[in-house]
PDB file of C-alpha atoms in Angstrom:
ATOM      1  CA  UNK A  30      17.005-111.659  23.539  1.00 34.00           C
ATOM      2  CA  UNK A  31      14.735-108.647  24.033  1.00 35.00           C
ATOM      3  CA  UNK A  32      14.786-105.998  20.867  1.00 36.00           C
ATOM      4  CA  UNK A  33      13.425-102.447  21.016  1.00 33.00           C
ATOM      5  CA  UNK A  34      14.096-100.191  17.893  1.00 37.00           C
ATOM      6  CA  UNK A  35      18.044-100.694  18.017  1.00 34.00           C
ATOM      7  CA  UNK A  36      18.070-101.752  21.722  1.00 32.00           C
ATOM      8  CA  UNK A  37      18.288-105.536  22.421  1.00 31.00           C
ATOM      9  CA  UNK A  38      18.797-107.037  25.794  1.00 29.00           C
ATOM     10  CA  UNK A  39      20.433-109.885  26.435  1.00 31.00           C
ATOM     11  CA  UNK A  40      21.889-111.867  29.776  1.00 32.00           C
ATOM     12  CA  UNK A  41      25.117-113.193  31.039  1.00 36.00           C
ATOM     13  CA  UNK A  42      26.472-113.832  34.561  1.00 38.00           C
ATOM     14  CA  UNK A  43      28.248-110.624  34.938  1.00 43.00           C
ATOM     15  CA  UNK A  44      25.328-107.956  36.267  1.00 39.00           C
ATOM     16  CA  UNK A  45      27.006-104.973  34.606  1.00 43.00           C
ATOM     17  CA  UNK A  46      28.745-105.837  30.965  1.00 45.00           C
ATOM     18  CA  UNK A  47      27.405-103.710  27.787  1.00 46.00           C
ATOM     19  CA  UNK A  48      28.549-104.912  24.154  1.00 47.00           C
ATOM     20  CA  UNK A  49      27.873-102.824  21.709  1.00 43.00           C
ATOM     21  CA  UNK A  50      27.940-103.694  18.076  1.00 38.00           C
ATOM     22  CA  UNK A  51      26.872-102.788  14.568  1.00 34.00           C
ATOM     23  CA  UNK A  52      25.326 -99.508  16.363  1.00 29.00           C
ATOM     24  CA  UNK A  53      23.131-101.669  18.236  1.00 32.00           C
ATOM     25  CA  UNK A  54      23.550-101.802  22.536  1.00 34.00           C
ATOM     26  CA  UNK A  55      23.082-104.939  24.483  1.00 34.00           C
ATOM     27  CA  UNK A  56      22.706-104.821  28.001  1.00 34.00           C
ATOM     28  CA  UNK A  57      23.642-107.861  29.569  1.00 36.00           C
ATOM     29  CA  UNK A  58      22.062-108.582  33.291  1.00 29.00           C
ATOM     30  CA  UNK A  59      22.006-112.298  34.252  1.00 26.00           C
ATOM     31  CA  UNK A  60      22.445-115.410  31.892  1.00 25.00           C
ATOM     32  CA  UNK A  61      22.458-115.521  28.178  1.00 29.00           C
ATOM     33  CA  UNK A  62      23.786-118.010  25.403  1.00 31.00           C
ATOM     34  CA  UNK A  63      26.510-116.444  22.901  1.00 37.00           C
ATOM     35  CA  UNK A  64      25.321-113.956  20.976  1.00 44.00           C
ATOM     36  CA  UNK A  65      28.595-112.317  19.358  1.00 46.00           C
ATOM     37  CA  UNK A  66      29.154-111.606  15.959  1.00 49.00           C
ATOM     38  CA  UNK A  67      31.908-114.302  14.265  1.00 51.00           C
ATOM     39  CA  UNK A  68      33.338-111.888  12.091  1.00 54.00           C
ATOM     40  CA  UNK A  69      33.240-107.720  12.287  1.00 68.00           C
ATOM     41  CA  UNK A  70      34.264-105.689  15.571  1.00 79.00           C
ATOM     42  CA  UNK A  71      32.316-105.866  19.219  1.00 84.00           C
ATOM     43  CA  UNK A  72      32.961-103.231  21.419  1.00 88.00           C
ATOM     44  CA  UNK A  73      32.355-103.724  25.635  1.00 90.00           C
ATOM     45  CA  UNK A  74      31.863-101.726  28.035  1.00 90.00           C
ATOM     46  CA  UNK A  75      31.916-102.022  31.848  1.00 90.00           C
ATOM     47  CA  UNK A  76      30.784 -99.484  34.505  1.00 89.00           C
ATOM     48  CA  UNK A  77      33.324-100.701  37.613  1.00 89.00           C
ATOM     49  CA  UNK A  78      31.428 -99.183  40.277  1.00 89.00           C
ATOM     50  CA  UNK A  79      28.842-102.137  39.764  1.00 86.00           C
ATOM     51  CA  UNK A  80      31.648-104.806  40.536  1.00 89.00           C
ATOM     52  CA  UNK A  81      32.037-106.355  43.958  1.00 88.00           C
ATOM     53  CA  UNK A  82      34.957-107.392  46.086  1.00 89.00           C
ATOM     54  CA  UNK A  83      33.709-111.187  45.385  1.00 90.00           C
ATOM     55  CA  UNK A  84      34.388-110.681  41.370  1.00 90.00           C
ATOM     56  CA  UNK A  85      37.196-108.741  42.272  1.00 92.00           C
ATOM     57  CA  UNK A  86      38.624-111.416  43.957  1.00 93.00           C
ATOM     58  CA  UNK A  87      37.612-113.952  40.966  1.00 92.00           C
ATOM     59  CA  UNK A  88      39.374-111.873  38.553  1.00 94.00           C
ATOM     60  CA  UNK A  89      43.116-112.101  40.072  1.00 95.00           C
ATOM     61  CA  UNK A  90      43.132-115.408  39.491  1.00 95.00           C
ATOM     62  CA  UNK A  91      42.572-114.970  36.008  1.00 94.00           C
ATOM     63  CA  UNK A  92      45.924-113.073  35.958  1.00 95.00           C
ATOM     64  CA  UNK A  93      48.811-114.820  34.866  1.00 94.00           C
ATOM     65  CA  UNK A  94      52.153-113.940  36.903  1.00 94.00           C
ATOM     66  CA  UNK A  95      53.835-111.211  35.020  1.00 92.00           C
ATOM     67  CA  UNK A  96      50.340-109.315  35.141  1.00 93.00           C
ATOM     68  CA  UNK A  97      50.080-110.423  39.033  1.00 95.00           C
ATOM     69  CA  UNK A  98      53.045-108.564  39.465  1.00 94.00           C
ATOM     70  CA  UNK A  99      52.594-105.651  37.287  1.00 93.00           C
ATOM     71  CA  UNK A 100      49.060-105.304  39.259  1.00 95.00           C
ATOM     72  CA  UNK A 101      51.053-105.228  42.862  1.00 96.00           C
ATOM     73  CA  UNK A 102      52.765-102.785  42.091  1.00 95.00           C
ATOM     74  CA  UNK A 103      50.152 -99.743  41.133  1.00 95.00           C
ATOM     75  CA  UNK A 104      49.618 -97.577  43.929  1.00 96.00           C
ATOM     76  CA  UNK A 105      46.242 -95.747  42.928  1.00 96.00           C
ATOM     77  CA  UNK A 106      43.620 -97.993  43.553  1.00 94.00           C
ATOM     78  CA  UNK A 107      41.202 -96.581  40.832  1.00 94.00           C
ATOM     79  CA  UNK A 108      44.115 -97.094  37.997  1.00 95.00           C
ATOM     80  CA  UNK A 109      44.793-100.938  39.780  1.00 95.00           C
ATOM     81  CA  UNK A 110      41.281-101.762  39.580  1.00 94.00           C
ATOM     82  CA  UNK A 111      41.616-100.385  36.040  1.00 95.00           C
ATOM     83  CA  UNK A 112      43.931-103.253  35.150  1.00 94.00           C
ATOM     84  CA  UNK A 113      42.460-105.729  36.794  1.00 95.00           C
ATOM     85  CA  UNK A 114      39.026-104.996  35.289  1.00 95.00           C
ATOM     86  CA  UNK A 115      40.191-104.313  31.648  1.00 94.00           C
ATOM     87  CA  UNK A 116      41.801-107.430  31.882  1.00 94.00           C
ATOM     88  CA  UNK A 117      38.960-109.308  32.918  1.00 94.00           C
ATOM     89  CA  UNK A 118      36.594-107.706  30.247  1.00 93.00           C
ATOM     90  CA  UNK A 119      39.101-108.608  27.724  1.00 93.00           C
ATOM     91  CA  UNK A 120      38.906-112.218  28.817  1.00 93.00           C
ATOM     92  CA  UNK A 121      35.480-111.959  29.242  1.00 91.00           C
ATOM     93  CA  UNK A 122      34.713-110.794  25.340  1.00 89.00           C
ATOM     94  CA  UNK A 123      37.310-113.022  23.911  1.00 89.00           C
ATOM     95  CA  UNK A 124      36.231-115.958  25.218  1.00 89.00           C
ATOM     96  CA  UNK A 125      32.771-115.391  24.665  1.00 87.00           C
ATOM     97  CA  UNK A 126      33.755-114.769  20.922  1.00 85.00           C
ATOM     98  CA  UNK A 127      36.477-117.638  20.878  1.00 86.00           C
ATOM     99  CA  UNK A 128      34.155-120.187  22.535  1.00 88.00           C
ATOM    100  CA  UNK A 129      36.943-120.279  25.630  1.00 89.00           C
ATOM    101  CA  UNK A 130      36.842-119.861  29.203  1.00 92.00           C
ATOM    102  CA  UNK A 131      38.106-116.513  30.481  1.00 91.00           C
ATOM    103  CA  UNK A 132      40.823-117.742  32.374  1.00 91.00           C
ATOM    104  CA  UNK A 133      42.431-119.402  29.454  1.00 92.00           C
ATOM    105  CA  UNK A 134      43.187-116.444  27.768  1.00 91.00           C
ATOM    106  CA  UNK A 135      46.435-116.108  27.494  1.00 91.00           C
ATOM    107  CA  UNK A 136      48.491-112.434  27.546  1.00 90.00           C
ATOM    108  CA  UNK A 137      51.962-111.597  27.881  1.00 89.00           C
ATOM    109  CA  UNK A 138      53.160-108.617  29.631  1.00 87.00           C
ATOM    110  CA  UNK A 139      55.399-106.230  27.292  1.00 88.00           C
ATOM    111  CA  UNK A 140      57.073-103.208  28.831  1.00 83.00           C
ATOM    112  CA  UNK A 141      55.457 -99.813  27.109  1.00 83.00           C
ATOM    113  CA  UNK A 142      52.919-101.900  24.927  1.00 87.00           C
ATOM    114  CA  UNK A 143      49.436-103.190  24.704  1.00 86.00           C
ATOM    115  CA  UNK A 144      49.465-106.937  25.934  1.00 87.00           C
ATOM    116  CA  UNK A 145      50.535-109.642  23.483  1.00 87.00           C
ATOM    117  CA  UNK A 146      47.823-112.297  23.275  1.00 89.00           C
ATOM    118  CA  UNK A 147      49.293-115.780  23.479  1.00 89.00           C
ATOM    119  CA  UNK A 148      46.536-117.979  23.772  1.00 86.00           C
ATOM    120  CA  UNK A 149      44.479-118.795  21.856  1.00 84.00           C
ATOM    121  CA  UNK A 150      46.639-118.541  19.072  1.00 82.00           C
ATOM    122  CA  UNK A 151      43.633-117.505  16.577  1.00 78.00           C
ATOM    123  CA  UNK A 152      42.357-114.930  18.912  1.00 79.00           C
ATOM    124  CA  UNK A 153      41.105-111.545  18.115  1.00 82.00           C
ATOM    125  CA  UNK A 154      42.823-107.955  17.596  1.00 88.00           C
ATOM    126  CA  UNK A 155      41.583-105.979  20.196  1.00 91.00           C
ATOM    127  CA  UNK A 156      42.214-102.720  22.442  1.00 92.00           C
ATOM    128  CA  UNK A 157      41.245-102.118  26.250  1.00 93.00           C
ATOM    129  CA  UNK A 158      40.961 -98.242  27.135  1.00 93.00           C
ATOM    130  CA  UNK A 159      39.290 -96.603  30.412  1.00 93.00           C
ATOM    131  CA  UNK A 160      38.317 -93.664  31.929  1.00 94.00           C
ATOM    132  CA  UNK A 161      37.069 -93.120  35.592  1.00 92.00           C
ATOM    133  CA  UNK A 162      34.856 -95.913  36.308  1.00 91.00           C
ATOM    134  CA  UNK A 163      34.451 -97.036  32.771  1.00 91.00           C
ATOM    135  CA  UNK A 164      36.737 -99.587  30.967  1.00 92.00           C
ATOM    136  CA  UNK A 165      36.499-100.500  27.764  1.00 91.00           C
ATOM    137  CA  UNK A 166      37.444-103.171  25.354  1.00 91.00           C
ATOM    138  CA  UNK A 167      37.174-103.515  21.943  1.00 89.00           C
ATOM    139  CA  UNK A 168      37.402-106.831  19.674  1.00 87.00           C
ATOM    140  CA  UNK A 169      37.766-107.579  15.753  1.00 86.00           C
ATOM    141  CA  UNK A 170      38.957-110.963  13.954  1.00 79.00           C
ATOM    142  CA  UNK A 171      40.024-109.112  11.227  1.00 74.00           C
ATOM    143  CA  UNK A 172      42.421-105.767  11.520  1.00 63.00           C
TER     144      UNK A 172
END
């Protein structure tokens, strides 16, 4: 990890991730070994237009079925790459914090509500927002 003033670089396989935490922004570019904090909130942010049709692609199959369908059916494709991406980012962060691989994140689809997290059972509280080509996700072990 790189530090400047409250700047700190670090990497990780996904070109165009930021976490930001304790006021502190790490960029992350290519590889990196797990740097998030155990306890406290982490907060990380993704600039979509940096995502290819490859990780795209990668994603979906990260979905479980009841998001797989909910993701058919959008008809915007800025708000159905939304989805898909804040999805991803929020398997992304919790696994990194949890020690698990994205795609065994667990979430259950619930009409007119965030997503329930199912697995792991001692995940994280956390929120996903966007806006344009930003999406957002924030995480905290404790409420």
């Amino acid at each position: 990890m790189a530090a400047t003033g409250n700047r700190a670089a670090i990497f990780l396989p996904h070109a165009c991730w930021q976490f930001v935490a304790d006021c502190a922004f790490v960029y992350r570019f290519a590889f990196m070994s797990s740097a998030l904090p155990s306890t406290g909130a982490s907060i990380w942010l993704l600039d979509s237009r940096s995502i290819d049709l490859a990780q795209l692609t990668q994603y979906e199959t990260w979905l479980r079925p009841a998001e797989t369908v909910r993701y058919a059916r959008f008809v915007r494709p800025l708000r159905r790459q939304q989805f898909l991406l804040g999805r991803a980012l929020l398997r992304a962060a919790m696994g990194e914090m949890l020690g698990v691989a994205p795609e065994f994140i667990a979430l259950e689809e619930r009409a007119g509500q965030a997503p329930l997290l199912l697995s792991p059972p001692d995940g994280a509280h956390f929120s996903i927002s966007h806006s344009g080509p930003w999406v957002a996700c924030a995480l905290s072990r404790d409420t």
